[in-house]
mmCIF file of C-alpha atoms in Angstrom:
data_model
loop_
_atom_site.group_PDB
_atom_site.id
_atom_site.type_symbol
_atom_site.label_atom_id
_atom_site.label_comp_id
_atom_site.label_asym_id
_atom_site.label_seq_id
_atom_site.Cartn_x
_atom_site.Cartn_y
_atom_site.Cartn_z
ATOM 1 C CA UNK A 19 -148.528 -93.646 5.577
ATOM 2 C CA UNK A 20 -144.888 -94.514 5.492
ATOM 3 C CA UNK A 21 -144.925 -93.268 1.402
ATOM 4 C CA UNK A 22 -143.697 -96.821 -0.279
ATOM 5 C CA UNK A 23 -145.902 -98.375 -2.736
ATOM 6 C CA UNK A 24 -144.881 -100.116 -6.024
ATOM 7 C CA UNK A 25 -145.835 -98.677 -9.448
ATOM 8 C CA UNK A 26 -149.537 -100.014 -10.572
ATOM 9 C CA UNK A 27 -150.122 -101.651 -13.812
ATOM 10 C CA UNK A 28 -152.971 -100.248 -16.263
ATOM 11 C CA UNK A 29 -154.653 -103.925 -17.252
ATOM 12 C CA UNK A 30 -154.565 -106.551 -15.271
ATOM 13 C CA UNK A 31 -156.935 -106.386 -12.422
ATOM 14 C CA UNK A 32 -154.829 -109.095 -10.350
ATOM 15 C CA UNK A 33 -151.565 -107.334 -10.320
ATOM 16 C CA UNK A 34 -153.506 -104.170 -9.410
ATOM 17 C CA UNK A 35 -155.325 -106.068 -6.539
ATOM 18 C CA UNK A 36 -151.893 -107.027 -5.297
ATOM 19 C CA UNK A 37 -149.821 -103.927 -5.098
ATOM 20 C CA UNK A 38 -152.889 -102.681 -2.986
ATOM 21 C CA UNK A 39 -152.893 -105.539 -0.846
ATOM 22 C CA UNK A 40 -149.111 -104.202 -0.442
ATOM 23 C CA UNK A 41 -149.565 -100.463 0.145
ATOM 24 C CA UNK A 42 -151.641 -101.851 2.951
ATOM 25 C CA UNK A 43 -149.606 -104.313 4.680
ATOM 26 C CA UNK A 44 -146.520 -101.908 4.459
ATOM 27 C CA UNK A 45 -148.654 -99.787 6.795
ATOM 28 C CA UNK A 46 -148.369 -101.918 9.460
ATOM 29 C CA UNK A 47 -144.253 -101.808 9.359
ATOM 30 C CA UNK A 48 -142.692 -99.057 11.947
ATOM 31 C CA UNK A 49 -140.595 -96.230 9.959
ATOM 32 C CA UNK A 50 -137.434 -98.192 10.836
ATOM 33 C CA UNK A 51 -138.551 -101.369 9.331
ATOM 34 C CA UNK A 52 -139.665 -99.346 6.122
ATOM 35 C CA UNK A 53 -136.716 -97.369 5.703
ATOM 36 C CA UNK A 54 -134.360 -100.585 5.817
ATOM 37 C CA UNK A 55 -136.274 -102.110 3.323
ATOM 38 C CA UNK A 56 -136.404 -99.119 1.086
ATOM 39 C CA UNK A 57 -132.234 -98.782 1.552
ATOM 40 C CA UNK A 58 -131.623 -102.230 1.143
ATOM 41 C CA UNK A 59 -133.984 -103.116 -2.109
ATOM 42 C CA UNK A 60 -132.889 -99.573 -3.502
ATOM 43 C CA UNK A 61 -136.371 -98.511 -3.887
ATOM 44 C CA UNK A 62 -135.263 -94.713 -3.765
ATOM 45 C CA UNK A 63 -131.596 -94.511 -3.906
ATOM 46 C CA UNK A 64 -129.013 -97.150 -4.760
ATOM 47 C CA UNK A 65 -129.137 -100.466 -3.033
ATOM 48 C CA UNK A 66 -127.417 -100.568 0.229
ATOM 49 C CA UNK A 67 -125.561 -103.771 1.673
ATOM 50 C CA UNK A 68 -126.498 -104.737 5.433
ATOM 51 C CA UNK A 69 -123.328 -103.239 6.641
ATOM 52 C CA UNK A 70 -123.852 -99.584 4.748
ATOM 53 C CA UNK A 71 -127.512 -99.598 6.759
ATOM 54 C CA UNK A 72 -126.477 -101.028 10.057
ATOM 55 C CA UNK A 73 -123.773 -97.849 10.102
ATOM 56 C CA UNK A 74 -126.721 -95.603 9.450
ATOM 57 C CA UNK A 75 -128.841 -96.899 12.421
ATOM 58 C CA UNK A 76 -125.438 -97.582 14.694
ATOM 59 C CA UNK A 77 -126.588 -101.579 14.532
ATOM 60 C CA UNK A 78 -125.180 -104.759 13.387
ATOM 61 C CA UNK A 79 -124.858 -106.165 10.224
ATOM 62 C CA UNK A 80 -126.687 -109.139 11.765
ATOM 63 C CA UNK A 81 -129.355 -106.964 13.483
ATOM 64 C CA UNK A 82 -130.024 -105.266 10.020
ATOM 65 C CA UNK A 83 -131.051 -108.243 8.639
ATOM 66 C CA UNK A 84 -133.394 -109.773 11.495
ATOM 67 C CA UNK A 85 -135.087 -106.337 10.963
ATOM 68 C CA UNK A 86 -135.702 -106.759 7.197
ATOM 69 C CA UNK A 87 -136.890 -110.395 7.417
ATOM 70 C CA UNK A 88 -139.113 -108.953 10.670
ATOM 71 C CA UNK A 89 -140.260 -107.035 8.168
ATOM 72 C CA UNK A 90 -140.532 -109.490 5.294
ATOM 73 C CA UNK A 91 -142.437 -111.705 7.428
ATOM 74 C CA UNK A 92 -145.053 -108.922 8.599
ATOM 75 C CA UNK A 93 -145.908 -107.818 5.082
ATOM 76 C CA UNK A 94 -146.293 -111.361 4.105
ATOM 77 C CA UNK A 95 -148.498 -111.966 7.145
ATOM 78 C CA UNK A 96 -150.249 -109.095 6.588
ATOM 79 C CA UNK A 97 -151.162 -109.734 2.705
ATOM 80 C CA UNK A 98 -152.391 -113.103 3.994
ATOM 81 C CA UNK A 99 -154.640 -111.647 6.371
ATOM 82 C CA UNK A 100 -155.573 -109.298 3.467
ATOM 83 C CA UNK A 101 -156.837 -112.042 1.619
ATOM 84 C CA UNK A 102 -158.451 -114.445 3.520
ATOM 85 C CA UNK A 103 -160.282 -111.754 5.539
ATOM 86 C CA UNK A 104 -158.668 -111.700 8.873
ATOM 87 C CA UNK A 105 -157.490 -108.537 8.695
ATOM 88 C CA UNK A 106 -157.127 -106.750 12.283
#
């Protein structure tokens, strides 16, 4: 478990059903994918810009942010799949 979810909401059974659907697709990301999206949304430290990351992994500005929509894309994939019952 790559230990990113998003804070779950006491009353409302469809927001609860989605950050689950979440904490599952996020699963399928690799660490790297995870960890840019974590540094670049600021979901444990401050927000980081695409060249502050790309310094940390010794990539690209540009290569940062294929990764993050990569792993945009995947999560929103994977939600869908969630959903509709495809999931593989």
């Amino acid at each position: 478990y790559h230990n990113i979810s998003i804070p779950k909401r006491n009353g409302n059974e469809r927001i609860l059903t989605g950050v689950e659907d979440i904490d599952k697709a996020i699963l399928k990301l690799s660490q790297q994918e995870v960890d840019i999206l974590r540094k670049y949304y600021g979901l444990d430290e401050p927000e980081k810009t695409l060249d502050e990351i790309g310094e940390h992994y010794n990539l690209t500005p540009e290569r940062v942010w294929q990764i993050r929509e990569q792993a945009i894309r995947k999560v929103r994939n994977e939600i869908h799949a969630i959903r509709h019952g495809n999931n593989v």
